[in-house]
Structures are given as structure tokens and as C-alpha cells.
Short mmCIF file of C-alpha atoms in Angstrom, two decimals:
data_model
loop_
_atom_site.label_atom_id
_atom_site.label_comp_id
_atom_site.label_asym_id
_atom_site.label_seq_id
_atom_site.Cartn_x
_atom_site.Cartn_y
_atom_site.Cartn_z
CA MET A 6 0.00 0.00 0.00
CA SER A 7 1.41 3.37 -0.95
CA HIS A 8 0.77 6.76 0.53
CA HIS A 9 0.61 9.98 -1.47
CA PHE A 10 1.52 13.39 -0.04
CA CYS A 11 0.75 16.82 -1.47
CA PHE A 12 2.67 19.86 -0.25
CA LEU A 13 1.04 23.24 -0.83
CA LEU A 14 3.85 25.78 -1.13
CA LEU A 15 2.89 29.31 -0.16
CA PRO A 16 5.02 32.31 -1.21
CA GLY A 17 8.05 32.60 1.08
CA PHE A 18 7.72 28.98 2.24
CA SER A 19 10.45 27.35 4.30
CA MET A 20 12.70 25.28 2.03
CA MET A 21 14.16 23.60 5.12
CA GLY A 22 10.69 22.62 6.31
CA LEU A 23 9.77 21.19 2.91
CA MET A 24 13.00 19.21 2.52
CA SER A 25 12.71 17.93 6.10
CA ALA A 26 9.40 16.37 5.09
CA ILE A 27 10.37 15.02 1.65
CA GLU A 28 13.84 13.63 2.30
CA PRO A 29 12.76 10.97 4.83
CA LEU A 30 10.14 9.80 2.32
CA ARG A 31 12.75 9.59 -0.45
CA VAL A 32 15.17 7.65 1.77
CA ALA A 33 12.44 5.26 2.92
CA ASN A 34 11.65 4.52 -0.74
CA ARG A 35 15.29 3.48 -1.30
CA PHE A 36 15.07 0.75 1.33
CA HIS A 37 11.62 -0.59 0.45
CA ALA A 38 9.55 -0.80 -2.67
CA PRO A 39 8.36 2.70 -3.48
CA HIS A 40 5.87 3.26 -0.74
CA TYR A 41 5.65 7.07 -0.69
CA SER A 42 5.00 9.56 -3.46
CA TRP A 43 4.50 13.30 -3.40
CA ARG A 44 3.48 16.29 -5.45
CA LEU A 45 4.26 19.95 -4.98
CA LEU A 46 1.31 22.32 -5.39
CA SER A 47 0.80 26.05 -5.46
CA GLY A 48 -2.35 28.11 -5.46
CA ASP A 49 -2.19 28.67 -9.22
CA GLY A 50 0.07 25.86 -10.46
CA LEU A 51 2.99 28.23 -11.06
CA ALA A 52 6.46 28.17 -9.50
CA VAL A 53 6.77 29.46 -5.93
CA GLN A 54 9.67 31.38 -4.38
CA ALA A 55 10.92 30.15 -1.02
CA SER A 56 12.14 32.37 1.81
CA ASN A 57 15.72 31.65 0.70
CA GLY A 58 15.03 33.20 -2.73
CA MET A 59 14.97 29.91 -4.66
CA SER A 60 11.95 29.15 -6.84
CA LEU A 61 10.51 25.66 -7.20
CA ASN A 62 8.37 24.46 -10.04
CA VAL A 63 5.27 22.64 -8.87
CA ASP A 64 3.32 19.68 -10.21
CA GLY A 65 -0.10 21.28 -10.11
CA ALA A 66 -2.52 23.68 -8.50
CA LEU A 67 -4.41 23.39 -5.25
CA ALA A 68 -7.59 23.19 -7.33
CA ASP A 69 -6.55 19.67 -8.42
CA ASP A 70 -8.33 16.64 -7.00
CA LEU A 71 -6.88 15.77 -3.59
CA ALA A 72 -9.07 12.77 -2.74
CA GLY A 73 -7.17 10.19 -0.71
CA ASN A 74 -4.00 12.26 -0.38
CA SER A 75 -2.42 13.87 2.64
CA LEU A 76 -2.08 17.64 2.22
CA PHE A 77 0.45 19.74 4.11
CA VAL A 78 0.53 23.53 3.92
CA VAL A 79 4.11 24.82 3.87
CA ALA A 80 4.67 28.48 4.80
CA GLY A 81 7.49 30.67 6.08
CA PHE A 82 8.13 33.93 7.92
CA ASP A 83 4.97 35.70 6.70
CA PRO A 84 2.47 32.85 6.49
CA LEU A 85 -0.62 34.96 5.83
CA ALA A 86 0.86 37.06 3.01
CA GLY A 87 -0.80 34.84 0.40
CA PHE A 88 -3.92 34.07 2.42
CA SER A 89 -7.25 34.71 0.74
CA PRO A 90 -10.89 33.71 1.18
CA GLN A 91 -10.48 31.45 -1.88
CA LEU A 92 -7.56 29.65 -0.23
CA ALA A 93 -9.53 29.25 2.99
CA ASN A 94 -12.50 27.79 1.12
CA ARG A 95 -10.29 25.35 -0.79
CA LEU A 96 -8.57 24.22 2.41
CA ARG A 97 -11.94 23.64 4.06
CA ARG A 98 -12.97 21.43 1.14
CA ALA A 99 -9.60 19.64 1.33
CA GLU A 100 -10.28 18.80 4.96
CA HIS A 101 -13.08 16.50 3.74
CA GLU A 102 -11.21 15.13 0.70
CA CYS A 103 -7.84 14.34 2.25
CA GLN A 104 -6.80 11.54 4.57
CA VAL A 105 -4.68 14.04 6.51
CA LEU A 106 -4.60 17.84 6.48
CA GLY A 107 -1.60 19.31 8.23
CA ALA A 108 1.02 22.03 8.18
CA ILE A 109 4.77 22.46 8.10
CA ASP A 110 6.51 25.39 9.75
CA THR A 111 4.09 28.32 9.95
CA GLY A 112 1.55 26.68 7.66
CA SER A 113 -0.38 26.10 10.87
CA PHE A 114 -1.19 29.84 10.92
CA VAL A 115 -2.87 29.41 7.53
CA LEU A 116 -4.94 26.47 8.77
CA ALA A 117 -5.89 28.44 11.87
CA GLU A 118 -6.88 31.50 9.82
CA ALA A 119 -9.07 29.22 7.68
CA GLY A 120 -10.80 28.02 10.86
CA LEU A 121 -9.29 24.54 10.67
CA LEU A 122 -7.30 24.66 13.91
CA ALA A 123 -8.70 25.51 17.29
CA VAL A 124 -5.23 26.12 18.72
CA SER A 125 -2.05 26.83 16.79
CA TYR A 126 1.32 25.90 18.27
CA THR A 127 3.98 27.61 16.21
CA HIS A 128 7.43 29.05 16.36
CA LEU A 129 7.63 31.96 18.81
CA ARG A 130 9.39 34.23 16.30
CA ALA A 131 6.53 33.85 13.80
CA HIS A 132 4.07 34.66 16.56
CA GLU A 133 6.01 37.84 17.43
CA THR A 134 6.07 39.03 13.80
CA ARG A 135 2.26 38.94 13.70
CA GLY A 136 2.21 41.60 16.41
CA ASN A 137 0.86 39.29 19.12
#
């Protein structure tokens, strides 16, 4: 049985956070029959620039079918910069389509803003930059 992951990259996402999620999956696949697969997504299907200035091409848009996948929102220092009502609505629909809906780094702020987290435990520095 394989498991498929989708990573939604928001502008300014943490490259370290993304790689920390993907690399263990890649290594696990080397020691066992390919068990894990993944796709990179953006809101519009276009490349996304990380907080380190590097841009990554993606495999599709968040509008794509997510049924049966696990979706993780990956953000960075300013997690709500790309937040919109459309993104919130799509994430709420994804909650019902996906096996797992989660976040990496400050992606939890995005899930919380969309009303999908009752409590958000995040990095203190990100909390301070929001003026809280």
C-alpha cells in the first residue's frame, strides 16, 4: 500500500521545512519498494519562491483533485501574506477530501486563519512578527 503526499507551497515557504518532510520519504523509498510519493502544489500551479530566494516548479494547482491524499501547507516567515478567502474555502474542502490535512513550519497559521485549527502551536518568532 502506498501513501501519497501533497505539499502546498505558499510564497516565502520554508525550504528547510519542505525538505525535512520530503527527504525521509525519499530515503524510505530506497530501502523498500516505493511506498511514498508526493506532489508539490501552489495556489495557481505556477512556480513558488521560497524564503531563501529559490523558486521551485510545482506539479499542479491546489484546485486539483486531492481525494485520498495527505495535504500539508508549507509556509514561512509571513504565512498569511498569500492568504485569501479562496484559499480558505479550498482548504476547508480539502479537509473533507484528504486523509490528513496538516502544516509544516508556519503553515499552521494558515490552517488556523481558515478556521481549521482551534489552537495553533507555532514558532515563537513567527508569533512575534504577527504583532501578538
